[in-house]
mmCIF file of C-alpha atoms in Angstrom:
data_model
loop_
_atom_site.group_PDB
_atom_site.id
_atom_site.type_symbol
_atom_site.label_atom_id
_atom_site.label_comp_id
_atom_site.label_asym_id
_atom_site.label_seq_id
_atom_site.Cartn_x
_atom_site.Cartn_y
_atom_site.Cartn_z
ATOM 1 C CA UNK A 1 0.000 0.000 0.000
ATOM 2 C CA UNK A 2 1.432 3.337 -1.032
ATOM 3 C CA UNK A 3 0.833 6.527 0.889
ATOM 4 C CA UNK A 4 0.707 9.858 -0.919
ATOM 5 C CA UNK A 5 0.845 13.198 0.847
ATOM 6 C CA UNK A 6 -2.331 15.216 0.789
ATOM 7 C CA UNK A 7 -2.270 18.212 -1.512
ATOM 8 C CA UNK A 8 -3.496 21.357 0.157
ATOM 9 C CA UNK A 9 -6.032 23.327 -1.928
ATOM 10 C CA UNK A 10 -5.140 26.784 -3.126
ATOM 11 C CA UNK A 11 -6.455 29.500 -0.789
ATOM 12 C CA UNK A 12 -9.672 31.012 -2.066
ATOM 13 C CA UNK A 13 -9.844 34.643 -3.084
ATOM 14 C CA UNK A 14 -11.585 36.426 -0.158
ATOM 15 C CA UNK A 15 -13.455 38.745 -2.520
ATOM 16 C CA UNK A 16 -14.791 35.782 -4.519
ATOM 17 C CA UNK A 17 -15.949 34.079 -1.316
ATOM 18 C CA UNK A 18 -17.735 37.265 -0.186
ATOM 19 C CA UNK A 19 -19.398 37.618 -3.582
ATOM 20 C CA UNK A 20 -20.689 34.047 -3.379
ATOM 21 C CA UNK A 21 -22.038 34.592 0.134
ATOM 22 C CA UNK A 22 -23.790 37.826 -0.882
ATOM 23 C CA UNK A 23 -25.405 36.033 -3.804
ATOM 24 C CA UNK A 24 -26.670 33.234 -1.555
ATOM 25 C CA UNK A 25 -28.053 35.691 0.996
ATOM 26 C CA UNK A 26 -29.895 37.638 -1.697
ATOM 27 C CA UNK A 27 -31.298 34.415 -3.121
ATOM 28 C CA UNK A 28 -32.591 33.398 0.325
ATOM 29 C CA UNK A 29 -34.137 36.835 0.789
ATOM 30 C CA UNK A 30 -35.907 36.573 -2.538
ATOM 31 C CA UNK A 31 -34.079 39.554 -4.064
ATOM 32 C CA UNK A 32 -32.464 39.533 -7.500
ATOM 33 C CA UNK A 33 -28.965 38.068 -7.595
ATOM 34 C CA UNK A 34 -26.440 40.708 -8.586
ATOM 35 C CA UNK A 35 -24.485 39.307 -11.483
ATOM 36 C CA UNK A 36 -21.075 40.389 -12.669
ATOM 37 C CA UNK A 37 -20.984 42.398 -15.893
ATOM 38 C CA UNK A 38 -17.820 41.997 -18.020
ATOM 39 C CA UNK A 39 -15.213 44.721 -17.739
ATOM 40 C CA UNK A 40 -11.992 45.229 -19.669
ATOM 41 C CA UNK A 41 -8.971 43.536 -18.042
ATOM 42 C CA UNK A 42 -7.323 46.912 -17.374
ATOM 43 C CA UNK A 43 -10.150 47.872 -15.001
ATOM 44 C CA UNK A 44 -10.436 44.579 -13.118
ATOM 45 C CA UNK A 45 -8.028 45.580 -10.289
ATOM 46 C CA UNK A 46 -10.193 48.635 -9.638
ATOM 47 C CA UNK A 47 -13.831 47.833 -10.273
ATOM 48 C CA UNK A 48 -16.160 44.936 -10.959
ATOM 49 C CA UNK A 49 -19.485 46.039 -12.386
ATOM 50 C CA UNK A 50 -22.537 44.355 -10.891
ATOM 51 C CA UNK A 51 -26.121 44.502 -12.039
ATOM 52 C CA UNK A 52 -28.239 46.898 -10.046
ATOM 53 C CA UNK A 53 -25.319 49.229 -9.328
ATOM 54 C CA UNK A 54 -24.399 52.837 -10.099
ATOM 55 C CA UNK A 55 -20.764 53.755 -10.789
ATOM 56 C CA UNK A 56 -19.428 57.300 -11.174
ATOM 57 C CA UNK A 57 -16.545 58.420 -13.406
ATOM 58 C CA UNK A 58 -14.908 61.782 -14.033
ATOM 59 C CA UNK A 59 -14.249 61.596 -17.778
ATOM 60 C CA UNK A 60 -15.714 60.486 -21.091
ATOM 61 C CA UNK A 61 -12.864 58.020 -21.613
ATOM 62 C CA UNK A 62 -13.641 56.163 -18.394
ATOM 63 C CA UNK A 63 -17.352 56.148 -19.204
ATOM 64 C CA UNK A 64 -16.692 54.507 -22.556
ATOM 65 C CA UNK A 65 -14.118 52.197 -21.007
ATOM 66 C CA UNK A 66 -16.553 50.809 -18.446
ATOM 67 C CA UNK A 67 -19.184 50.200 -21.122
ATOM 68 C CA UNK A 68 -16.723 48.557 -23.512
ATOM 69 C CA UNK A 69 -16.404 45.264 -21.645
ATOM 70 C CA UNK A 70 -20.138 44.575 -21.809
ATOM 71 C CA UNK A 71 -20.302 45.642 -25.453
ATOM 72 C CA UNK A 72 -17.435 43.363 -26.437
ATOM 73 C CA UNK A 73 -19.170 40.444 -24.737
ATOM 74 C CA UNK A 74 -22.278 40.935 -26.880
ATOM 75 C CA UNK A 75 -24.451 43.128 -24.648
ATOM 76 C CA UNK A 76 -26.334 46.248 -25.729
ATOM 77 C CA UNK A 77 -25.134 49.532 -24.229
ATOM 78 C CA UNK A 78 -26.434 53.079 -24.341
ATOM 79 C CA UNK A 79 -25.269 56.667 -23.911
ATOM 80 C CA UNK A 80 -27.555 59.502 -22.807
ATOM 81 C CA UNK A 81 -26.622 63.168 -22.689
ATOM 82 C CA UNK A 82 -23.575 62.721 -24.944
ATOM 83 C CA UNK A 83 -24.010 65.435 -27.545
ATOM 84 C CA UNK A 84 -20.309 65.106 -28.408
ATOM 85 C CA UNK A 85 -20.258 61.305 -28.621
ATOM 86 C CA UNK A 86 -17.107 60.247 -30.484
ATOM 87 C CA UNK A 87 -17.771 57.371 -32.855
ATOM 88 C CA UNK A 88 -14.075 56.823 -33.543
ATOM 89 C CA UNK A 89 -13.239 56.846 -29.831
ATOM 90 C CA UNK A 90 -15.993 54.312 -29.121
ATOM 91 C CA UNK A 91 -14.715 52.092 -31.917
ATOM 92 C CA UNK A 92 -11.177 52.239 -30.515
ATOM 93 C CA UNK A 93 -12.475 51.096 -27.146
ATOM 94 C CA UNK A 94 -14.060 48.118 -28.865
ATOM 95 C CA UNK A 95 -17.668 49.231 -28.449
ATOM 96 C CA UNK A 96 -19.919 47.584 -31.043
ATOM 97 C CA UNK A 97 -21.805 50.490 -32.582
ATOM 98 C CA UNK A 98 -24.412 48.142 -34.048
ATOM 99 C CA UNK A 99 -25.487 47.337 -30.477
ATOM 100 C CA UNK A 100 -25.259 50.885 -29.137
ATOM 101 C CA UNK A 101 -28.130 53.302 -28.478
ATOM 102 C CA UNK A 102 -27.345 57.023 -28.387
ATOM 103 C CA UNK A 103 -29.641 59.759 -27.061
ATOM 104 C CA UNK A 104 -27.388 62.796 -27.431
ATOM 105 C CA UNK A 105 -29.545 65.489 -25.827
ATOM 106 C CA UNK A 106 -32.477 64.273 -23.692
ATOM 107 C CA UNK A 107 -32.680 67.670 -21.975
ATOM 108 C CA UNK A 108 -35.324 67.965 -19.275
ATOM 109 C CA UNK A 109 -36.559 64.450 -20.100
ATOM 110 C CA UNK A 110 -33.299 62.826 -19.039
ATOM 111 C CA UNK A 111 -34.943 60.880 -16.202
ATOM 112 C CA UNK A 112 -37.577 59.275 -18.444
ATOM 113 C CA UNK A 113 -34.989 58.546 -21.139
ATOM 114 C CA UNK A 114 -32.580 56.961 -18.674
ATOM 115 C CA UNK A 115 -35.317 54.813 -17.168
ATOM 116 C CA UNK A 116 -36.357 53.622 -20.640
ATOM 117 C CA UNK A 117 -32.762 52.750 -21.575
ATOM 118 C CA UNK A 118 -32.191 50.897 -18.317
ATOM 119 C CA UNK A 119 -35.242 48.773 -19.108
ATOM 120 C CA UNK A 120 -33.676 47.293 -22.245
ATOM 121 C CA UNK A 121 -29.894 47.754 -22.093
ATOM 122 C CA UNK A 122 -27.271 46.105 -19.898
ATOM 123 C CA UNK A 123 -25.076 49.205 -19.384
ATOM 124 C CA UNK A 124 -26.192 52.837 -19.692
ATOM 125 C CA UNK A 125 -23.693 55.705 -19.511
ATOM 126 C CA UNK A 126 -25.340 58.971 -18.456
ATOM 127 C CA UNK A 127 -24.290 62.596 -18.353
ATOM 128 C CA UNK A 128 -26.943 64.287 -16.215
ATOM 129 C CA UNK A 129 -27.802 67.836 -17.329
ATOM 130 C CA UNK A 130 -27.355 69.099 -13.759
ATOM 131 C CA UNK A 131 -27.476 68.061 -10.107
ATOM 132 C CA UNK A 132 -29.456 64.886 -9.461
ATOM 133 C CA UNK A 133 -31.802 64.870 -6.467
ATOM 134 C CA UNK A 134 -32.246 61.856 -4.199
ATOM 135 C CA UNK A 135 -35.794 61.134 -5.436
ATOM 136 C CA UNK A 136 -34.734 60.916 -9.097
ATOM 137 C CA UNK A 137 -31.757 58.750 -8.156
ATOM 138 C CA UNK A 138 -33.979 56.360 -6.184
ATOM 139 C CA UNK A 139 -36.256 55.898 -9.218
ATOM 140 C CA UNK A 140 -33.324 54.841 -11.379
ATOM 141 C CA UNK A 141 -31.830 52.715 -8.581
ATOM 142 C CA UNK A 142 -35.064 50.729 -8.293
ATOM 143 C CA UNK A 143 -35.224 50.304 -12.071
ATOM 144 C CA UNK A 144 -31.647 49.015 -12.182
ATOM 145 C CA UNK A 145 -32.359 46.394 -9.538
ATOM 146 C CA UNK A 146 -35.564 45.272 -11.239
ATOM 147 C CA UNK A 147 -34.024 45.074 -14.729
ATOM 148 C CA UNK A 148 -30.524 43.897 -13.720
ATOM 149 C CA UNK A 149 -28.834 46.819 -15.413
ATOM 150 C CA UNK A 150 -25.776 48.943 -14.699
ATOM 151 C CA UNK A 151 -25.598 52.739 -14.732
ATOM 152 C CA UNK A 152 -22.325 54.602 -15.254
ATOM 153 C CA UNK A 153 -22.612 58.325 -14.458
ATOM 154 C CA UNK A 154 -20.171 60.957 -15.635
ATOM 155 C CA UNK A 155 -20.610 63.405 -12.805
ATOM 156 C CA UNK A 156 -22.202 63.296 -9.380
ATOM 157 C CA UNK A 157 -24.857 60.879 -8.113
ATOM 158 C CA UNK A 158 -26.435 60.871 -4.637
ATOM 159 C CA UNK A 159 -25.530 57.242 -3.945
ATOM 160 C CA UNK A 160 -23.130 55.138 -5.944
ATOM 161 C CA UNK A 161 -21.175 51.989 -5.245
ATOM 162 C CA UNK A 162 -17.879 53.313 -6.497
ATOM 163 C CA UNK A 163 -16.263 56.431 -7.940
ATOM 164 C CA UNK A 164 -13.467 55.978 -10.454
ATOM 165 C CA UNK A 165 -11.264 59.012 -10.985
ATOM 166 C CA UNK A 166 -7.956 59.818 -12.659
ATOM 167 C CA UNK A 167 -5.307 61.263 -10.342
ATOM 168 C CA UNK A 168 -2.497 61.757 -12.856
ATOM 169 C CA UNK A 169 -2.038 61.394 -16.607
ATOM 170 C CA UNK A 170 1.256 60.911 -18.447
ATOM 171 C CA UNK A 171 1.586 60.925 -22.239
ATOM 172 C CA UNK A 172 4.436 59.261 -24.125
ATOM 173 C CA UNK A 173 5.552 59.321 -27.735
ATOM 174 C CA UNK A 174 6.703 62.881 -28.227
ATOM 175 C CA UNK A 175 10.444 63.223 -27.771
ATOM 176 C CA UNK A 176 12.141 66.598 -28.000
ATOM 177 C CA UNK A 177 9.081 68.327 -29.372
ATOM 178 C CA UNK A 178 8.668 65.861 -32.239
ATOM 179 C CA UNK A 179 6.977 62.535 -32.769
ATOM 180 C CA UNK A 180 3.500 61.093 -32.345
ATOM 181 C CA UNK A 181 1.560 60.352 -29.184
ATOM 182 C CA UNK A 182 1.564 56.590 -28.644
ATOM 183 C CA UNK A 183 -0.024 55.933 -25.285
ATOM 184 C CA UNK A 184 -1.427 57.491 -22.155
ATOM 185 C CA UNK A 185 -0.717 56.207 -18.656
ATOM 186 C CA UNK A 186 -3.368 57.104 -16.112
ATOM 187 C CA UNK A 187 -2.998 56.677 -12.355
ATOM 188 C CA UNK A 188 -6.538 55.916 -11.197
ATOM 189 C CA UNK A 189 -8.208 55.511 -7.843
ATOM 190 C CA UNK A 190 -11.458 53.729 -7.033
ATOM 191 C CA UNK A 191 -13.311 54.823 -3.910
ATOM 192 C CA UNK A 192 -16.247 52.817 -2.636
ATOM 193 C CA UNK A 193 -18.656 53.203 0.236
ATOM 194 C CA UNK A 194 -16.509 51.000 2.437
ATOM 195 C CA UNK A 195 -12.903 49.908 2.576
ATOM 196 C CA UNK A 196 -9.693 51.561 1.516
ATOM 197 C CA UNK A 197 -9.342 53.163 -1.942
ATOM 198 C CA UNK A 198 -7.840 50.977 -4.651
ATOM 199 C CA UNK A 199 -5.206 52.381 -7.012
ATOM 200 C CA UNK A 200 -3.742 51.194 -10.300
ATOM 201 C CA UNK A 201 -1.906 52.563 -13.305
ATOM 202 C CA UNK A 202 -3.757 51.900 -16.552
ATOM 203 C CA UNK A 203 -2.339 52.257 -20.068
ATOM 204 C CA UNK A 204 -4.876 53.723 -22.499
#
């Protein structure tokens, strides 16, 4: 009879274990399970999008970047309040324009438009026309939970799971006043409602 040493299992990722427990608790409570929505690999150290959540960003690039993962995976995405939407920029991020809905200027009807988009799209990126009050935010929050959608807001939102902002940007490619810009390195920070901020340098 031969005896082989037991192989110890790899330690589980604490965040993955917590996510599983949250999902089980929500299932027992009868609430909708919050599923992960694909994000680009560059953003994974900072943020994991979940259905029913609101995420704030401070630039158009980050708004497109957070929508790009879902678009690349085959989901429909939408942009509201983007009167300067850049088709070429979206294409470079990998957003499938054939599965993209654009409402460039909803104006005073932004709340109704956003609610309608959330009903049918997986990720909606919104630029509110002004400050958002708590009542309007709660309407969209409830819609997101019911429809299992994700809202990315460029600007302020009364309650959001995480804010993703750029702390420093460094361009490379131009030498002594000549050359062509090749890449942009952005030092980003993600601040959530709990826990320490997470930081990473992303190459765009």
